[in-house]
Amino acid sequence: MPAAPIPYNESERLEALSSLCLLDTPQDPALTLMTELAATIFKVPIAVVSLVDVGRQWFKAKVGLPILETPRDHAFCAYAIHSSNSLVILDATKDERFSDNPLVTGPPYIRFYAGIPLLLKPGLAIGTLCVIGDQPRSTFTKQEEDILQQLSTLVLARIRTLQAVDYLDPLTKLPNRARFEDDLKFHFQNSPALTAPMHAAVADVCSAAHYRSMMNALGADYTDQFVLAAKDRLVKAIYPAQLYRVDTATFGFMLTRDHAEQLMSAMDILSSINNHAVELNGIPQLITYSIGIARLRANTTASEMLRLLFAAAEQAREQNRIFSFYEIEQDQSRKRSFSILAALTEALRAEGQLSLHYQPQIDLKSGRCCGVEALLRWRHPLFGHISPAEFIPMAEKTALMKRITRWVLQSGLRQAYLWQKAGHTFKLALNVSALDLDRANFVEELEEFIKNSGADPTMLELEFTEGAISANPDRVYERLTQIRHLGVNLAIDDFGTGYSNLNYLKNIPASSLKIDQSFIRSIFIDHRDSAIVQAMINLGHDLGFRILAEGVETEQSFAQLKSWGCDEAQGYWMSKPLTPAEFEKWIASKPHN
Ligand code: C2E
Ligand code: CA
Ligand code: CA
């Protein structure tokens, strides 16, 4: 049995077929009705809408056949797609192409076949509408062929509407994101001159936060109108390029080589209309476009391209510009942030990636270790050691920070309990982020963790930065007071680097100030820093705080701070952060402890 020949434009044909998104989708009632109609008119048991795919024909609609697909080698329709009008086989047993075909020698015992190719354009058939009988025929008249032809026109029309439903955004009547991705894909695969400039862009019409608050305050109908107004302006600005709606308040478009110079005029137009208010229901609304643009590259996938475009648009918004071209360095740092955040989620679940190291804090008068600060360490199996200075600020932008703090509190408290039980009297300090103090149930959680651990709260300290207070002073003060009521001490971390307002210092329920290491490092280099440190020590003392100097790296600075009356010091000169076992060895070697 000879296999059907492959059409000369097979790859274009398959691409067109797959872009219709019909394969392996549910049967469509309208198409099924059309096959029933065909079977009735032609008095045959079987009629199908067959799509000829790589190695199979798949039936999008069928009557009289129990199966959904057959191998392409057996498909009559694989022959029919070569024809420009129809393929008619009056008796398959007498046709050498089909006489030993399993569909002829076995069920459904095909004898008669008439198929019309479903042509998207001349020469490009995705499949057929065909009728199949188990009895041979002597003729198939011109009139019959015309009827089958008309039915196939109906089938094609239905296929196009199905596609419109899947690809059209109902509000704006623009092609949607799926279509944008498919069209991008099409351009990657079909434009041989990809070296020639051709750009894609996405345009946000307002910030996500603005969209949300507009939705909350004015409702969905109003935001729909806003999106439509923003669309109208964009359509005009980028004409004749096609606009797509790729997200709630984001549009996409592509600029072919011919359009490239229009990019300049589009930029001009958008710059001139940006920030101009439109009036919707009597309320003026600003449309603030931020547009990310990138050149299409042959080795990029559509979804990767979309990611780059969104990143560029976000960058434009962050930098308060209308346009931003995708920049590779920016993107690589985003990619690293993204993979770090993903890996961090895993690290919080996995055993053994996260640990706490402890750095001693020394009382400058007695020379004893009066405290330890718990510092988070993360060793990833592939990335190796990742500094908290890198991952904590990233995590603070996400809900992950909450989980990190929980992890730190629980393991720090467990360690505190063990050392207290062993008779140690130093306090143990834990870092919390500004966001923790803003969280409604943070204090309850802390209380519960302390209870569960059995640790003495009066020997604990929480470190937070000045930044924690500036955002919402009243609420944070209340939290801090509640924490003090649990017996836990509070320390202001990185003091001197943030928003220092003496008024807030006066009332804050903290007991220590930790002077940031940037000042300590330069007390012998910059006389202004030396003056600032002395002033901070004196002022802090006047307000009743104990003062700790961070980042003490030399014997000289240790001695200087002591002479200035600083209470405590922490830094590499005394010890770097240590594992619990290393710390126990270290403290055992200190005669006074
Ligand atoms: P930080 O709270 O100011 O912690 C002190 C940092 O200075 C630590 O860096 C410590 O290793 C380092 N350090 C200590 N002594 C010296 C010194 O003499 N010289 C120099 N150059 N550095 C010194 P690390 O461990 O890399 O932590 C960086 C930051 O990450 C911390 O700054 C803190 O803001 C954050 N972090 C670390 N662990 C946690 C945690 O468990 N929770 C939260 N929220 N943040 C944490
Ligand atoms: Ca700290
Ligand atoms: Ca610090």
CSV table of C-alpha atoms in Angstrom, one decimal, residues 259-543:
chain,number,residue,atom,x,y,z
A,259,HIS,CA,6.9,50.1,10.3
A,260,ALA,CA,10.3,50.8,11.9
A,261,GLU,CA,10.3,54.4,11.0
A,262,GLN,CA,6.8,54.7,12.3
A,263,LEU,CA,8.1,53.6,15.6
A,264,MET,CA,9.6,57.1,15.9
A,265,SER,CA,6.4,58.8,15.0
A,266,ALA,CA,4.5,56.4,17.4
A,267,MET,CA,6.9,57.5,20.1
A,268,ASP,CA,6.2,61.2,19.3
A,269,ILE,CA,2.5,60.7,19.4
A,270,LEU,CA,2.5,58.7,22.6
A,271,SER,CA,4.9,61.1,24.3
A,272,SER,CA,2.5,63.9,23.4
A,273,ILE,CA,-0.6,62.1,24.6
A,274,ASN,CA,1.0,60.6,27.7
A,275,ASN,CA,-0.3,62.0,30.9
A,276,HIS,CA,-3.2,63.7,29.2
A,277,ALA,CA,-6.3,63.0,31.0
A,278,VAL,CA,-9.3,61.4,29.3
A,279,GLU,CA,-12.7,62.2,30.8
A,280,LEU,CA,-14.7,59.1,31.6
A,281,ASN,CA,-18.2,59.6,33.2
A,282,GLY,CA,-17.1,63.1,34.1
A,283,ILE,CA,-14.0,61.9,35.9
A,284,PRO,CA,-10.6,62.8,34.4
A,285,GLN,CA,-8.3,59.8,34.2
A,286,LEU,CA,-4.6,59.9,33.4
A,287,ILE,CA,-3.4,57.3,30.9
A,288,THR,CA,0.3,56.8,31.6
A,289,TYR,CA,1.8,54.5,29.0
A,290,SER,CA,4.9,52.6,29.7
A,291,ILE,CA,6.2,50.7,26.7
A,292,GLY,CA,8.7,47.9,26.5
A,293,ILE,CA,10.3,47.2,23.2
A,294,ALA,CA,12.6,44.5,22.1
A,295,ARG,CA,14.0,43.3,18.8
A,296,LEU,CA,12.8,39.9,17.7
A,297,ARG,CA,15.6,37.3,17.8
A,298,ALA,CA,15.5,34.1,15.9
A,299,ASN,CA,16.6,32.0,18.9
A,300,THR,CA,14.0,33.3,21.3
A,301,THR,CA,10.6,31.6,22.0
A,302,ALA,CA,7.4,33.6,22.0
A,303,SER,CA,6.9,33.3,25.7
A,304,GLU,CA,10.5,34.3,26.4
A,305,MET,CA,9.9,37.3,24.1
A,306,LEU,CA,6.8,38.2,26.0
A,307,ARG,CA,8.7,38.0,29.3
A,308,LEU,CA,11.4,40.4,28.0
A,309,LEU,CA,8.8,42.8,26.8
A,310,PHE,CA,7.0,42.8,30.1
A,311,ALA,CA,10.3,43.3,31.9
A,312,ALA,CA,11.2,46.2,29.7
A,313,ALA,CA,7.8,47.8,30.2
A,314,GLU,CA,8.1,47.5,33.9
A,315,GLN,CA,11.6,49.0,33.7
A,316,ALA,CA,10.1,52.0,31.8
A,317,ARG,CA,7.5,52.5,34.5
A,318,GLU,CA,10.1,52.2,37.3
A,319,GLN,CA,12.2,54.8,35.6
A,320,ASN,CA,9.3,57.1,34.9
A,321,ARG,CA,9.8,56.9,31.1
A,322,ILE,CA,7.4,56.1,28.3
A,323,PHE,CA,9.8,53.7,26.5
A,324,SER,CA,12.4,51.2,27.5
A,325,PHE,CA,14.3,49.0,25.2
A,326,TYR,CA,15.0,45.6,26.7
A,327,GLU,CA,18.5,45.5,28.1
A,328,ILE,CA,20.3,42.3,28.5
A,329,GLU,CA,22.2,43.1,31.8
A,330,GLN,CA,19.0,44.3,33.4
A,331,ASP,CA,17.3,41.1,32.3
A,332,GLN,CA,20.0,38.9,33.6
A,333,SER,CA,19.8,40.4,37.1
A,334,ARG,CA,16.1,39.9,37.0
A,335,LYS,CA,16.6,36.3,35.9
A,336,ARG,CA,19.0,35.7,38.8
A,337,SER,CA,16.5,37.3,41.2
A,338,PHE,CA,13.8,35.1,39.8
A,339,SER,CA,15.8,31.9,40.1
A,340,ILE,CA,17.0,32.8,43.6
A,341,LEU,CA,13.5,33.4,44.8
A,342,ALA,CA,12.4,30.1,43.3
A,343,ALA,CA,15.3,28.3,44.9
A,344,LEU,CA,14.6,30.0,48.2
A,345,THR,CA,11.0,28.7,48.3
A,346,GLU,CA,12.6,25.2,47.9
A,347,ALA,CA,15.3,25.9,50.6
A,348,LEU,CA,12.6,26.7,53.1
A,349,ARG,CA,11.1,23.3,52.5
A,350,ALA,CA,14.3,21.3,52.2
A,351,GLU,CA,16.4,20.3,55.1
A,352,GLY,CA,19.9,21.6,55.6
A,353,GLN,CA,20.2,24.5,53.1
A,354,LEU,CA,19.5,27.2,55.6
A,355,SER,CA,21.3,27.7,58.9
A,356,LEU,CA,22.0,30.3,61.5
A,357,HIS,CA,25.5,31.5,62.3
A,358,TYR,CA,26.2,33.4,65.5
A,359,GLN,CA,28.4,36.4,65.9
A,360,PRO,CA,29.6,37.4,69.4
A,361,GLN,CA,28.9,40.8,70.9
A,362,ILE,CA,31.5,41.9,73.5
A,363,ASP,CA,30.9,44.1,76.5
A,364,LEU,CA,33.7,46.7,76.2
A,365,LYS,CA,34.1,47.3,80.0
A,366,SER,CA,34.3,43.6,81.1
A,367,GLY,CA,35.5,42.1,77.8
A,368,ARG,CA,32.9,39.4,78.2
A,369,CYS,CA,30.6,38.0,75.5
A,370,CYS,CA,27.3,39.6,76.4
A,371,GLY,CA,25.3,38.6,73.3
A,372,VAL,CA,25.3,36.9,70.0
A,373,GLU,CA,23.6,37.9,66.8
A,374,ALA,CA,22.0,35.2,64.7
A,375,LEU,CA,22.8,35.7,61.0
A,376,LEU,CA,21.2,33.6,58.3
A,377,ARG,CA,23.3,31.5,56.0
A,378,TRP,CA,22.1,29.7,52.8
A,379,ARG,CA,24.1,27.1,51.0
A,380,HIS,CA,22.3,26.1,47.8
A,381,PRO,CA,23.4,22.7,46.3
A,382,LEU,CA,24.1,24.3,42.9
A,383,PHE,CA,24.5,28.1,43.4
A,384,GLY,CA,26.7,27.6,46.5
A,385,HIS,CA,26.7,30.2,49.2
A,386,ILE,CA,24.3,33.1,48.7
A,387,SER,CA,24.6,36.1,50.9
A,388,PRO,CA,21.7,37.3,53.0
A,389,ALA,CA,22.6,40.8,51.7
A,390,GLU,CA,21.5,39.5,48.3
A,391,PHE,CA,18.5,37.4,49.0
A,392,ILE,CA,16.9,39.1,52.0
A,393,PRO,CA,16.1,42.4,50.1
A,394,MET,CA,14.6,40.3,47.3
A,395,ALA,CA,12.5,38.2,49.7
A,396,GLU,CA,11.3,41.4,51.4
A,397,LYS,CA,9.5,42.2,48.2
A,398,THR,CA,7.5,39.0,48.4
A,399,ALA,CA,5.5,36.9,50.8
A,400,LEU,CA,8.6,34.7,51.3
A,401,MET,CA,10.0,37.1,53.9
A,402,LYS,CA,7.3,36.1,56.3
A,403,ARG,CA,8.3,32.4,56.0
A,404,ILE,CA,12.0,33.3,56.4
A,405,THR,CA,11.4,35.2,59.6
A,406,ARG,CA,9.3,32.3,61.0
A,407,TRP,CA,12.2,29.9,60.1
A,408,VAL,CA,14.8,32.2,61.7
A,409,LEU,CA,12.7,32.8,64.9
A,410,GLN,CA,12.1,29.1,65.4
A,411,SER,CA,15.6,27.9,64.9
A,412,GLY,CA,17.1,30.9,66.8
A,413,LEU,CA,14.8,30.2,69.7
A,414,ARG,CA,15.6,26.5,69.7
A,415,GLN,CA,19.3,27.5,70.0
A,416,ALA,CA,18.7,30.1,72.6
A,417,TYR,CA,16.9,27.5,74.8
A,418,LEU,CA,19.8,25.1,74.4
A,419,TRP,CA,22.4,27.7,75.4
A,420,GLN,CA,20.3,29.0,78.3
A,421,LYS,CA,19.9,25.4,79.6
A,422,ALA,CA,23.7,25.0,79.4
A,423,GLY,CA,24.0,27.9,81.8
A,424,HIS,CA,25.0,30.7,79.3
A,425,THR,CA,23.9,34.2,80.2
A,426,PHE,CA,24.4,36.1,77.0
A,427,LYS,CA,21.4,37.4,75.1
A,428,LEU,CA,20.6,36.2,71.6
A,429,ALA,CA,19.6,38.7,68.9
A,430,LEU,CA,17.5,37.9,65.9
A,431,ASN,CA,16.9,40.1,62.9
A,432,VAL,CA,13.4,40.9,61.8
A,433,SER,CA,12.5,42.9,58.7
A,434,ALA,CA,10.3,46.0,58.5
A,435,LEU,CA,7.5,44.1,57.0
A,436,ASP,CA,7.3,41.7,59.9
A,437,LEU,CA,6.5,44.6,62.3
A,438,ASP,CA,3.8,45.7,60.0
A,439,ARG,CA,2.1,42.2,60.0
A,440,ALA,CA,-1.1,41.9,62.1
A,441,ASN,CA,-0.3,38.6,63.8
A,442,PHE,CA,3.5,38.9,64.2
A,443,VAL,CA,3.4,39.4,67.9
A,444,GLU,CA,1.1,36.5,68.6
A,445,GLU,CA,3.3,34.3,66.5
A,446,LEU,CA,6.4,35.4,68.3
A,447,GLU,CA,4.8,34.8,71.6
A,448,GLU,CA,3.7,31.3,70.5
A,449,PHE,CA,7.2,30.5,69.2
A,450,ILE,CA,8.8,31.6,72.4
A,451,LYS,CA,6.4,29.5,74.5
A,452,ASN,CA,7.0,26.4,72.4
A,453,SER,CA,10.8,26.8,72.5
A,454,GLY,CA,11.0,27.2,76.3
A,455,ALA,CA,13.5,30.1,75.9
A,456,ASP,CA,13.6,33.0,78.4
A,457,PRO,CA,12.2,36.0,76.5
A,458,THR,CA,14.2,38.5,78.6
A,459,MET,CA,17.4,37.0,77.1
A,460,LEU,CA,16.2,37.7,73.6
A,461,GLU,CA,16.6,40.7,71.4
A,462,LEU,CA,15.0,41.6,68.1
A,463,GLU,CA,16.9,43.9,65.7
A,464,PHE,CA,15.0,46.1,63.3
A,465,THR,CA,16.1,49.0,61.2
A,466,GLU,CA,14.9,52.6,61.3
A,467,GLY,CA,13.2,52.0,58.0
A,468,ALA,CA,10.7,49.8,59.8
A,469,ILE,CA,9.3,52.8,61.7
A,470,SER,CA,9.1,55.4,58.9
A,471,ALA,CA,6.4,53.7,56.9
A,472,ASN,CA,3.7,53.5,59.6
A,473,PRO,CA,5.1,54.8,62.9
A,474,ASP,CA,1.9,54.5,65.0
A,475,ARG,CA,1.3,50.9,64.2
A,476,VAL,CA,4.9,49.9,64.5
A,477,TYR,CA,5.2,51.6,67.9
A,478,GLU,CA,2.2,49.6,69.1
A,479,ARG,CA,3.8,46.3,67.9
A,480,LEU,CA,7.1,47.2,69.5
A,481,THR,CA,5.4,48.0,72.8
A,482,GLN,CA,3.6,44.6,72.6
A,483,ILE,CA,6.9,42.9,72.0
A,484,ARG,CA,8.5,44.7,75.0
A,485,HIS,CA,5.5,43.4,77.1
A,486,LEU,CA,6.6,39.9,76.2
A,487,GLY,CA,9.9,40.7,77.9
A,488,VAL,CA,11.9,40.7,74.7
A,489,ASN,CA,14.5,43.4,74.2
A,490,LEU,CA,14.7,45.6,71.1
A,491,ALA,CA,17.6,47.0,69.2
A,492,ILE,CA,17.7,49.5,66.4
A,493,ASP,CA,20.0,48.1,63.7
A,494,ASP,CA,22.2,50.0,61.2
A,495,PHE,CA,21.6,53.1,63.2
A,496,GLY,CA,22.6,56.3,61.3
A,497,THR,CA,21.8,55.0,57.8
A,498,GLY,CA,18.1,55.6,57.8
A,499,TYR,CA,15.5,58.1,58.6
A,500,SER,CA,16.8,59.4,61.9
A,501,ASN,CA,14.3,61.6,63.6
A,502,LEU,CA,15.1,62.5,67.2
A,503,ASN,CA,11.4,62.6,68.0
A,504,TYR,CA,11.0,59.0,67.2
A,505,LEU,CA,14.1,58.0,69.0
A,506,LYS,CA,12.8,59.6,72.2
A,507,ASN,CA,9.7,57.5,72.4
A,508,ILE,CA,10.8,54.2,70.9
A,509,PRO,CA,10.7,51.3,73.3
A,510,ALA,CA,14.1,49.9,72.2
A,511,SER,CA,17.0,49.4,74.6
A,512,SER,CA,20.0,49.4,72.3
A,513,LEU,CA,21.3,51.3,69.2
A,514,LYS,CA,23.6,49.5,66.9
A,515,ILE,CA,25.8,52.1,65.1
A,516,ASP,CA,26.2,51.0,61.4
A,517,GLN,CA,29.5,49.6,60.4
A,518,SER,CA,30.0,52.2,57.6
A,519,PHE,CA,30.7,54.8,60.3
A,520,ILE,CA,32.9,52.6,62.4
A,521,ARG,CA,35.1,51.5,59.5
A,522,SER,CA,36.1,55.1,58.8
A,523,ILE,CA,36.6,56.6,62.2
A,524,PHE,CA,40.4,56.9,61.6
A,525,ILE,CA,40.0,58.0,58.0
A,526,ASP,CA,37.3,60.6,58.1
A,527,HIS,CA,37.3,62.9,61.1
A,528,ARG,CA,33.6,63.7,60.4
A,529,ASP,CA,32.7,60.0,61.0
A,530,SER,CA,34.7,60.0,64.1
A,531,ALA,CA,32.8,63.1,65.3
A,532,ILE,CA,29.5,61.5,64.3
A,533,VAL,CA,30.2,58.3,66.2
A,534,GLN,CA,31.1,60.2,69.4
A,535,ALA,CA,28.0,62.3,69.0
A,536,MET,CA,25.8,59.2,68.5
A,537,ILE,CA,27.3,57.5,71.6
A,538,ASN,CA,26.6,60.6,73.7
A,539,LEU,CA,23.2,61.3,72.4
A,540,GLY,CA,22.2,57.6,72.7
A,541,HIS,CA,23.4,57.5,76.3
A,542,ASP,CA,21.4,60.7,77.1
A,543,LEU,CA,18.3,59.0,75.7
